[in-house]
Amino acid sequence: MRFADGPEMEVEVLIAAPPERIWPVCTDLRRWGEWSPENQGGEWLDGADGPALGVRFRGRQRHAATGEWETTSVIVLWDPLKEFVWAVGDVERPAATWRMLLETVAAGTLLHHQVQMGPGPSGTTRVIEQMPDREERIIARRLEEYRVGMRAVLDGIKAAVEHGR
């Protein structure tokens, strides 16, 4: 897999609750930092006090190999109680596009968390530029890091909703 292919990762979790109980937790930027090994939380920008279409937010990240950094994202799709999507950096050429999707099923709600890398530059592209012969290995490792972090976030959301944590 090459960066130009737009590599993707998706994880999901079944939560024994309706979307109305899950939505406020999965859209609370401050809580993400409680669960993610990389994301340290975030804050709404430009006077916004919550998510909506076009709203910007700042996220803080930390990674053992690259240190700490901040990103600015924009919510590019907003369908309350169902889906929200945000683009990191430039909306036209984001570094990544992330998505939370809530799907009602008989046993509760299936919460999907997805990411697509690129097409814009990111920390991953900087690493690839330094070691172009290792691009596929770099992508595979980054996707695995995403999977682990996304799983942790979904497990945290599930625990918060089902057990009030």
Coordinates of C-alpha atoms in Angstrom, one line a residue:
M1 CA 0.0 0.0 0.0
R2 CA 1.3 3.4 -1.0
F3 CA 0.3 6.8 0.5
A4 CA -1.1 7.8 -2.9
D5 CA -3.6 5.0 -2.6
G6 CA -5.3 6.7 0.3
P7 CA -4.8 3.9 2.9
E8 CA -7.7 3.4 5.3
M9 CA -8.4 1.8 8.6
E10 CA -11.8 1.0 10.3
V11 CA -12.7 -0.4 13.7
E12 CA -16.1 -0.9 15.2
V13 CA -17.7 -1.8 18.5
L14 CA -21.2 -2.8 19.5
I15 CA -22.6 -0.6 22.3
A16 CA -25.7 -1.7 24.2
A17 CA -27.3 1.7 24.0
P18 CA -29.2 3.9 21.6
P19 CA -27.4 6.6 19.5
E20 CA -28.8 9.3 21.8
R21 CA -26.6 8.1 24.7
I22 CA -23.5 7.5 22.5
W23 CA -23.5 10.7 20.4
P24 CA -22.6 13.2 23.2
V25 CA -19.7 11.0 24.3
C26 CA -18.2 10.3 20.8
T27 CA -18.4 14.0 19.9
D28 CA -16.8 15.2 23.1
L29 CA -13.2 16.2 22.1
R30 CA -12.0 16.5 25.6
R31 CA -12.8 12.8 26.3
W32 CA -10.8 11.4 23.4
G33 CA -7.6 12.1 25.3
E34 CA -8.8 9.9 28.2
W35 CA -8.7 6.8 25.9
S36 CA -6.3 7.3 23.0
P37 CA -2.6 6.5 23.3
E38 CA -1.9 9.4 20.8
N39 CA -4.7 11.9 20.9
Q40 CA -4.5 14.1 24.0
G41 CA -7.9 15.8 23.5
G42 CA -9.0 18.9 21.8
E43 CA -11.0 22.1 21.9
W44 CA -13.5 23.9 19.8
L45 CA -12.2 27.0 18.0
D46 CA -13.6 30.4 16.8
G47 CA -16.0 30.6 19.8
A48 CA -17.8 27.3 19.0
D49 CA -19.0 25.4 22.1
G50 CA -19.6 22.1 20.3
P51 CA -19.6 20.3 17.0
A52 CA -21.5 21.4 13.9
L53 CA -20.9 21.5 10.1
G54 CA -18.0 23.8 9.3
V55 CA -16.8 24.1 13.0
R56 CA -13.0 24.0 13.5
F57 CA -11.3 22.4 16.4
R58 CA -7.7 22.0 17.6
G59 CA -6.4 18.5 18.5
R60 CA -3.3 17.7 20.5
Q61 CA -1.3 14.6 19.7
R62 CA 1.7 12.8 21.2
H63 CA 3.7 10.0 19.7
A64 CA 6.9 8.4 21.1
A65 CA 8.8 8.7 17.9
T66 CA 7.8 12.3 16.8
G67 CA 6.9 14.1 20.0
E68 CA 3.9 16.4 20.5
W69 CA 2.0 18.5 18.0
E70 CA -1.3 20.2 17.3
T71 CA -3.6 19.9 14.3
T72 CA -6.6 22.0 13.2
S73 CA -9.5 20.1 11.8
V74 CA -12.8 21.1 10.2
I75 CA -16.1 19.2 10.4
V76 CA -17.0 18.5 6.8
L77 CA -20.0 16.2 7.3
W78 CA -22.5 16.5 10.2
D79 CA -25.6 14.4 10.6
P80 CA -26.5 14.4 14.4
L81 CA -27.0 11.0 16.0
K82 CA -25.6 9.3 12.9
E83 CA -22.3 10.6 11.5
F84 CA -19.7 13.2 11.6
V85 CA -16.5 13.5 9.5
W86 CA -13.6 15.9 10.0
A87 CA -10.7 16.8 7.8
V88 CA -7.3 17.4 9.3
G89 CA -5.5 20.5 7.9
D90 CA -6.5 21.7 4.5
V91 CA -10.1 20.7 3.7
E92 CA -9.3 20.3 0.0
R93 CA -6.2 18.2 0.6
P94 CA -6.4 16.9 4.2
A95 CA -3.6 15.1 5.9
A96 CA -6.3 12.6 7.0
T97 CA -10.1 12.4 7.1
W98 CA -11.7 10.8 10.1
R99 CA -15.2 9.6 10.6
M100 CA -17.5 8.4 13.4
L101 CA -20.7 6.6 12.2
L102 CA -23.5 5.3 14.4
E103 CA -25.5 2.4 13.0
T104 CA -28.6 1.2 14.9
V105 CA -28.8 -2.6 15.2
A106 CA -31.1 -4.9 17.2
A107 CA -28.6 -5.2 20.1
G108 CA -27.9 -1.5 20.3
T109 CA -25.6 0.7 18.2
L110 CA -22.7 -0.3 16.1
L111 CA -20.1 2.6 16.3
H112 CA -17.7 2.7 13.4
H113 CA -14.5 4.8 13.6
Q114 CA -12.7 5.3 10.3
V115 CA -9.6 7.1 9.0
Q116 CA -8.3 7.7 5.5
M117 CA -4.7 9.0 5.1
G118 CA -4.1 11.9 2.7
P119 CA -4.1 13.1 0.1
G120 CA -2.4 16.1 1.7
P121 CA 1.0 16.0 3.5
S122 CA 1.3 14.8 7.1
G123 CA 3.9 13.6 9.5
T124 CA 3.7 10.2 7.8
T125 CA 4.6 11.7 4.4
R126 CA 7.7 13.4 6.0
V127 CA 8.9 10.0 7.2
I128 CA 8.2 8.5 3.8
E129 CA 10.3 11.3 2.1
Q130 CA 13.2 10.3 4.4
M131 CA 12.9 6.6 3.6
P132 CA 11.0 6.2 0.3
D133 CA 12.2 2.6 -0.1
R134 CA 10.2 1.7 3.1
E135 CA 7.0 3.4 2.2
E136 CA 4.8 0.3 2.4
R137 CA 6.3 -0.7 5.8
I138 CA 5.8 2.8 7.1
I139 CA 2.1 2.9 6.0
A140 CA 1.5 -0.6 7.4
R141 CA 2.9 0.4 10.8
R142 CA 1.0 3.7 10.9
L143 CA -2.3 1.9 10.0
E144 CA -1.6 -0.5 12.9
E145 CA -1.0 2.4 15.2
Y146 CA -4.3 3.9 14.1
R147 CA -6.0 0.6 14.7
V148 CA -4.7 0.3 18.2
G149 CA -5.6 4.0 19.1
M150 CA -9.1 3.8 17.4
R151 CA -9.8 0.6 19.3
A152 CA -8.9 2.2 22.6
V153 CA -11.1 5.2 21.8
L154 CA -14.1 2.9 20.9
D155 CA -13.5 0.8 24.0
G156 CA -13.5 3.9 26.1
I157 CA -16.7 5.2 24.6
K158 CA -18.3 1.9 25.2
A159 CA -17.3 1.8 28.8
A160 CA -18.4 5.4 29.3
V161 CA -21.8 4.8 27.9
E162 CA -22.5 1.3 29.3
H163 CA -20.9 1.7 32.7
G164 CA -20.9 5.4 33.3
R165 CA -17.1 5.8 33.3

